[in-house]
Coordinates of C-alpha atoms in Angstrom, one line a residue:
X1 CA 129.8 89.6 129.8
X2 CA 126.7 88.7 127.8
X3 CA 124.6 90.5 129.7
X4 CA 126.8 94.0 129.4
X5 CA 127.0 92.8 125.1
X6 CA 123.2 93.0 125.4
X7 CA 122.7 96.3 127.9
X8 CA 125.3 98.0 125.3
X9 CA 123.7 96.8 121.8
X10 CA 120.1 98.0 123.1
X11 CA 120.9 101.0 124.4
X12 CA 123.0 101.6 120.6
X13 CA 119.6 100.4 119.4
X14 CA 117.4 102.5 121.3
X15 CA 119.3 105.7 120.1
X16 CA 119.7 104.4 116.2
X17 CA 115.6 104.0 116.9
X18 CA 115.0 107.4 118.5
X19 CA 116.9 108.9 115.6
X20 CA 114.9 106.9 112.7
X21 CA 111.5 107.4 113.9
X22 CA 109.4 110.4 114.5
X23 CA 107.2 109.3 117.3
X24 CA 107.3 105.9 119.2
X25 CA 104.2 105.2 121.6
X26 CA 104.4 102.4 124.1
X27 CA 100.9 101.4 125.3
X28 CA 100.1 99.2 128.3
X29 CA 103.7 98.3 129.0
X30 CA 102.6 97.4 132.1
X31 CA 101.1 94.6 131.6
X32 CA 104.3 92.7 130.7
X33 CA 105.5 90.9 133.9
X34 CA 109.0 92.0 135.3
X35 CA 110.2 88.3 135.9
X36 CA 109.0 84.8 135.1
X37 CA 108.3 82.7 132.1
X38 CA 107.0 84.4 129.0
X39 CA 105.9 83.9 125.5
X40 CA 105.4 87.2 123.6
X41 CA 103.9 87.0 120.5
X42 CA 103.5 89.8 117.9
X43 CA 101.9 90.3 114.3
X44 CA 104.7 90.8 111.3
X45 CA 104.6 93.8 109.4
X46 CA 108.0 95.1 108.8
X47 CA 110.8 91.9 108.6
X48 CA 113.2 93.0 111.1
X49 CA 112.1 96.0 112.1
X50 CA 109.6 94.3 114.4
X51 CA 111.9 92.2 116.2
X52 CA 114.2 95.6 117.0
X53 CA 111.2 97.0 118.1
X54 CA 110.2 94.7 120.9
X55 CA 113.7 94.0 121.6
X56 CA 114.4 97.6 122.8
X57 CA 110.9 98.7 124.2
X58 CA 109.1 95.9 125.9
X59 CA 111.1 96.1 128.7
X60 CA 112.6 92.1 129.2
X61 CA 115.6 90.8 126.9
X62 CA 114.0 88.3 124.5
X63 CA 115.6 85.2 123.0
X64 CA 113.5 85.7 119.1
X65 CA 112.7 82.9 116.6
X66 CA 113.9 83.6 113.7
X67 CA 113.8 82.4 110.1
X68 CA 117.0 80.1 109.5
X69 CA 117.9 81.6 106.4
X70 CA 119.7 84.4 107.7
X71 CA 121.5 82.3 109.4
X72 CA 124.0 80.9 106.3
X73 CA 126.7 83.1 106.6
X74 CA 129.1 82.0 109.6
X75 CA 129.8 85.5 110.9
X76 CA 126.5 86.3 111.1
X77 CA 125.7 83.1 112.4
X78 CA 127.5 83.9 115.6
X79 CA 126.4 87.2 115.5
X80 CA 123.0 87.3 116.0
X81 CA 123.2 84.2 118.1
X82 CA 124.7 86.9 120.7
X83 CA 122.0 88.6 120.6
X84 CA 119.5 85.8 121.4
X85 CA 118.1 85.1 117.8
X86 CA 117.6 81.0 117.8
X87 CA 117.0 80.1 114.2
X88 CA 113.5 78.5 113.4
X89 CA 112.8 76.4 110.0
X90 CA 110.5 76.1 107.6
X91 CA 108.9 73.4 105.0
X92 CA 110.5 75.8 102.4
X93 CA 114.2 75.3 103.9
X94 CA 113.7 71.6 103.1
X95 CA 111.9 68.8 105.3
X96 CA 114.7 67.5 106.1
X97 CA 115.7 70.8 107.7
X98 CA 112.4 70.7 110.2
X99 CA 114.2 68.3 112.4
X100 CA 116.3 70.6 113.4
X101 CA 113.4 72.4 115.1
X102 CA 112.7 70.0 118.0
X103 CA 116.3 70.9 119.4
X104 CA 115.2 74.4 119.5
X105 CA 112.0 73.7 120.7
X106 CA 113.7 71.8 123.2
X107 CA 115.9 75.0 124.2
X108 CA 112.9 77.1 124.2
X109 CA 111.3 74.9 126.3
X110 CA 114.4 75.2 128.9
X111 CA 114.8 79.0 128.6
X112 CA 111.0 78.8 130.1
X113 CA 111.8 77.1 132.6
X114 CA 114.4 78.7 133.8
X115 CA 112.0 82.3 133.7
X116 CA 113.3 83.5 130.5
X117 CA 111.3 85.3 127.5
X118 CA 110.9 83.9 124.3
X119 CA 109.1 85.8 121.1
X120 CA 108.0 85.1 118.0
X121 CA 106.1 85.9 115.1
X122 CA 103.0 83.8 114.6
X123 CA 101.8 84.5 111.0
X124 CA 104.9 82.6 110.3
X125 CA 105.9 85.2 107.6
X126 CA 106.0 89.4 107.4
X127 CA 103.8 90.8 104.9
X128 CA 103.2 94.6 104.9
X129 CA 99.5 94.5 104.7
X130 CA 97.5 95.5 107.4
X131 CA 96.1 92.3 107.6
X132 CA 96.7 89.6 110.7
X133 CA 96.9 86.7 108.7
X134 CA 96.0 82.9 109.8
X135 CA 98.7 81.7 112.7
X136 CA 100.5 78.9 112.6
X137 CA 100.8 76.1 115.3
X138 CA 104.5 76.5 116.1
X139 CA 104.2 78.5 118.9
X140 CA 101.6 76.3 120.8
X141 CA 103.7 73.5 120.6
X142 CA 106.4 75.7 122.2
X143 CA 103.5 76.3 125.0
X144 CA 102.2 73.5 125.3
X145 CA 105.1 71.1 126.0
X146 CA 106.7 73.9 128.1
X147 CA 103.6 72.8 130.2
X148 CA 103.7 69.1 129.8
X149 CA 107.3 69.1 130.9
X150 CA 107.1 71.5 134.0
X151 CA 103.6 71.3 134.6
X152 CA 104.1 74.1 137.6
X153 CA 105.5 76.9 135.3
X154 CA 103.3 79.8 135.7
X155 CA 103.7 80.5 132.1
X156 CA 102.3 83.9 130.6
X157 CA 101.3 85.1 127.3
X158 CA 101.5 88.7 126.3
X159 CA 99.8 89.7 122.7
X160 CA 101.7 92.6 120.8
X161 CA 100.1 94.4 118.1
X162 CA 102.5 96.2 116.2
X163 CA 101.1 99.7 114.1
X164 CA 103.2 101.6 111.2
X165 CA 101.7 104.6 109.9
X166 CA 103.7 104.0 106.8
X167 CA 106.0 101.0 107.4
X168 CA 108.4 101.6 104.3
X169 CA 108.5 105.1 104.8
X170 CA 111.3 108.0 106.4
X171 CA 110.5 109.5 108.7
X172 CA 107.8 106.8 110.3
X173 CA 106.0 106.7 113.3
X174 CA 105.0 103.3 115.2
X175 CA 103.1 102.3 118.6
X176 CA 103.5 99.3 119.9
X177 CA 100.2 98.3 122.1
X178 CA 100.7 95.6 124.4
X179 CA 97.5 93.2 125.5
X180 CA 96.7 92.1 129.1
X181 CA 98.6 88.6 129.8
X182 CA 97.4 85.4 129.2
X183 CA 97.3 82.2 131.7
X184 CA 99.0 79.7 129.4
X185 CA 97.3 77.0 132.3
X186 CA 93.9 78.1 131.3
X187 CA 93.7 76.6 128.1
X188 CA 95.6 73.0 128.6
X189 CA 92.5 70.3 128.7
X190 CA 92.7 66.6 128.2
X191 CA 92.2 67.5 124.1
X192 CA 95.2 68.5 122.6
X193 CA 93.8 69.3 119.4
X194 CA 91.3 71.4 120.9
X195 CA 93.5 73.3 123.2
X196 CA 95.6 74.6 119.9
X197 CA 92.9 75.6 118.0
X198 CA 91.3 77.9 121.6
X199 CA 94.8 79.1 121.6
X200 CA 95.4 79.8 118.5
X201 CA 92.0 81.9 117.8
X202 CA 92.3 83.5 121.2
X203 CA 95.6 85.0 120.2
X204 CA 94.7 86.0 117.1
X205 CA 91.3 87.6 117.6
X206 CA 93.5 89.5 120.3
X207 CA 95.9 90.6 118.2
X208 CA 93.6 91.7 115.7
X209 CA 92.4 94.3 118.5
X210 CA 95.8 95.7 119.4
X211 CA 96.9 96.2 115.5
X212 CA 94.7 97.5 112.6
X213 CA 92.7 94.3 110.9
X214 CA 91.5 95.1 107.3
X215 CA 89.6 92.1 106.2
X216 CA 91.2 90.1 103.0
X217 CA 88.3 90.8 100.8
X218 CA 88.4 94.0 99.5
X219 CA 91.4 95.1 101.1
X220 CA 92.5 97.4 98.4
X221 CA 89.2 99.1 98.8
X222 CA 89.6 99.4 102.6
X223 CA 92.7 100.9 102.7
X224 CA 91.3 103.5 99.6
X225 CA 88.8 104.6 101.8
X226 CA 90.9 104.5 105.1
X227 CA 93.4 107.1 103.2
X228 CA 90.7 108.9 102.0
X229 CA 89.7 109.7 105.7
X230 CA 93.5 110.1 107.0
X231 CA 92.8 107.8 109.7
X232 CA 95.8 107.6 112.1
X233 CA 97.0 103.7 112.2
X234 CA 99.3 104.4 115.8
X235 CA 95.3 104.1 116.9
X236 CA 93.8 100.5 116.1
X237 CA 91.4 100.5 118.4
X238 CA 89.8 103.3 116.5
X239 CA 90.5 102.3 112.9
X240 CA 89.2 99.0 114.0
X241 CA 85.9 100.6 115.0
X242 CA 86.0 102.7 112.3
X243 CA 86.0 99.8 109.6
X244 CA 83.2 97.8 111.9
X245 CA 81.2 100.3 111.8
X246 CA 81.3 100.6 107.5
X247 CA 82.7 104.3 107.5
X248 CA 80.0 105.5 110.2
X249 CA 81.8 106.2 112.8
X250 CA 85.1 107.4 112.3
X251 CA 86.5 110.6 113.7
X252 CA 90.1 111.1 113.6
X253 CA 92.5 113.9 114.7
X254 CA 94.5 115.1 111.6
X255 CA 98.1 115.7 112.7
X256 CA 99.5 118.2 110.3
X257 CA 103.2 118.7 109.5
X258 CA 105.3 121.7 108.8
X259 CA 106.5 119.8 105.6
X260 CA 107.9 122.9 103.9
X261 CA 110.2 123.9 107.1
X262 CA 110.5 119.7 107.4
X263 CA 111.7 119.5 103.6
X264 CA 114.1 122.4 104.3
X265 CA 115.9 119.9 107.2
X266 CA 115.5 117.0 105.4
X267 CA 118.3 118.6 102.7
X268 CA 120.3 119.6 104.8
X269 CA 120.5 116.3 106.6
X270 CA 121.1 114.7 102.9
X271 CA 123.9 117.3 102.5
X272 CA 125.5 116.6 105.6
X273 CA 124.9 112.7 104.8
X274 CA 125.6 112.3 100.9
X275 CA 127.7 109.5 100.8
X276 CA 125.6 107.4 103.2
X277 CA 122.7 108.6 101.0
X278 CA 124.2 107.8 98.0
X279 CA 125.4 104.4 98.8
X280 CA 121.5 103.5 100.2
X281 CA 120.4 105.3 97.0
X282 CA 122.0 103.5 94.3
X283 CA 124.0 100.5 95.9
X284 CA 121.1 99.3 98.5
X285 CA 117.4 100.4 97.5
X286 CA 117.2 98.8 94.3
X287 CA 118.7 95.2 95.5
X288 CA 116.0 95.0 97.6
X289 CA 113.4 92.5 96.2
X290 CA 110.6 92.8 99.4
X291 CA 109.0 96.0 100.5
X292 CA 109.1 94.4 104.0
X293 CA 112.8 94.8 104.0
X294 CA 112.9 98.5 103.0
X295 CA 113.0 99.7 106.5
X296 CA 115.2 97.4 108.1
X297 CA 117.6 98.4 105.3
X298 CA 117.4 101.8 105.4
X299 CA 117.9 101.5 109.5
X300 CA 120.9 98.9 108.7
X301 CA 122.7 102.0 107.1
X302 CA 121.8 104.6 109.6
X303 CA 123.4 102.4 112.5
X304 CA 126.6 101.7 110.4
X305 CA 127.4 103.9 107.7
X306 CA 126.0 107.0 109.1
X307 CA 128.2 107.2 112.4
X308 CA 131.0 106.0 110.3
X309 CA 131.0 108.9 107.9
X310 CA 130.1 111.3 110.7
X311 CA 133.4 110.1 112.2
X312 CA 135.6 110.2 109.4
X313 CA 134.2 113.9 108.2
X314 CA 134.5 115.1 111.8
X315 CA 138.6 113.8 111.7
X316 CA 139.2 115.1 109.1
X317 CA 137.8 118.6 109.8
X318 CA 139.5 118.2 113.3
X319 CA 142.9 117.5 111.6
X320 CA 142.7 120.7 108.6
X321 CA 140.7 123.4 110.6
X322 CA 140.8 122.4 114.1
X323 CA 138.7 120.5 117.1
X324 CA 135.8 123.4 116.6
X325 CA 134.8 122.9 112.8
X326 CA 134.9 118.7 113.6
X327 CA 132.3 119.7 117.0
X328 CA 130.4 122.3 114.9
X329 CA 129.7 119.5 111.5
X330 CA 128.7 116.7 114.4
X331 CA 126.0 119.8 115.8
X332 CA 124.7 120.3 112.7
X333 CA 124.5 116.9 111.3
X334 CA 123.1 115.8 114.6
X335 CA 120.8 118.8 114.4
X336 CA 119.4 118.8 111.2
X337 CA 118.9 115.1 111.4
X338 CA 116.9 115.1 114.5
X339 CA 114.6 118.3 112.7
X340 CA 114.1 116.5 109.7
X341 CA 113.0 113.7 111.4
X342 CA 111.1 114.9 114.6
X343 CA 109.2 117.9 113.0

């Protein structure tokens, strides 16, 4: 039954997602392995955006670490325990609250075992800026005791580097470029402390190839010039060299919209969708303290609130004018939204 709850919420997912963003590019999903033990680990741009992301696209159901705080409320406790979120804490939560991480390092440490995935977020914290930031040792612990309890687990590693071109933005676009797996085996010697430190800066100077990596000094002056040049951050690899080689190399395609025709759809999707609109408008948006959480927000309402006003417009349509007004509003909500979003 679990398993049908989790085929049923990620397909829902995948078609909320396919709706929400205007392109979605999947790069090297091959190199994730099918079965057996895996540790994915991805930078941690866009709160739980990213999470949804990898849930839905790279291709194994995960069991996530996530931060314990939204785990308070009861109902949503239970909730996103079904769908494979373990809660993770921090010193913030209360030092007395970190002991409550061994057990789930302990259950980690099983699902491994056992061939399971398990994914995290290694900066510890989401920050918009596309910066990867210093890693924390969490997830090598994870590893690394995996290992020193079932020494024969051929344990991989896959590096994720997540790229928005404008993560608090509608309609976005976002590719997710997957790295070439990593031997956990390869870097267990007799020195602990050494091993975590190789594995640490391994991981990170990897994911800082898969996802744009604008060094902290001067970043507002990277990113001026990186606008200036409309540099297209779905391609790392290039705005990487591009920043490497101080401005001197950096050719980009510039992918231009039809923005009047896409403004045209855009209102007519708002028409169609005013209450939903509204309510994000006025009752959401401005309770939101953290840019970060913008999008998940915004995609919290187009999952709920959006199919529910769809459904209640198209009954009552169905009920005063008949089955064919009720098909013809779903058509053209469903057909302006996908314009507005796609074009």
């Amino acid at each position: 039954m679990k398993s049908l709850w989790l085929h049923l919420v990620r397909g829902y997912l995948r078609i909320g997602l396919f709706f929400y963003y205007r392109r979605f590019y999947v790069i090297n999903k091959k190199a994730v392995p099918k079965t057996g033990p895996l540790v994915i680990l991805s930078n941690h741009n866009n709160a739980l955006m990213d999470a949804l992301l990898i849930a839905t696209r790279a291709g194994r159901f995960s069991y996530f670490l996530t931060r314990a705080s939204v785990f308070k409320n009861p109902k949503v406790k239970t909730f996103l325990k079904s769908l494979n979120m373990l809660p993770v804490y921090r010193v913030r939560d209360g030092w007395s609250s970190i002991q409550e991480n061994n057990a789930i390092f302990e259950y980690c440490r099983e699902l491994l075992h056992k061939g399971k995935v398990v994914a995290l977020f290694p900066e510890g914290n989401h920050n918009i800026k596309r910066t990867v930031r210093p890693l924390s040792k969490g997830f090598t612990r994870i590893i690394f005791e995996t290992l020193d309890n079932y020494p024969d687990t051929n344990l991989k590693i896959i590096p994720i580097g997540l790229n928005y071109e404008e993560a608090d933005a509608f309609a976005d676009s976002v590719s997710m470029v997957i790295g070439d797996s990593l031997q956990a085996n390869a870097f267990v010697t007799d020195n602990r402390n050494q091993n975590i430190l190789n594995l640490k800066e391994k991981v990170s100077e990897t994911i800082k190839t898969l996802t744009t990596h604008i060094p902290v000094e001067a970043y507002a002056s990277h990113m001026e010039k990186l606008q200036q040049l409309k540099v297209d951050f779905l391609n790392p690899t290039a705005v990487n060299k591009c920043i490497n080689s101080n401005y001197e190399d950096c050719s980009f395609k510039v992918n231009r919209r039809p923005e009047t025709v896409k403004q045209i759809f855009k209102f007519l999707m708002l028409l169609a969708l005013f209450v939903p609109y509204l309510v994000w408008r006025y009752a959401v948006k401005p309770r939101i303290n953290e840019i970060e959480f913008v999008s998940t927000f915004r995609f919290a309402i187009a999952i709920t609130l959006v199919p529910g006003w769809i459904f209640v417009v198209a009954l009552i349509l169905g009920v005063c004018f008949g089955g064919i007004a009720a098909f013809y509003f779903v058509l053209f909500t469903l057909a302006t939204s996908l314009l507005a979003v796609k074009l």
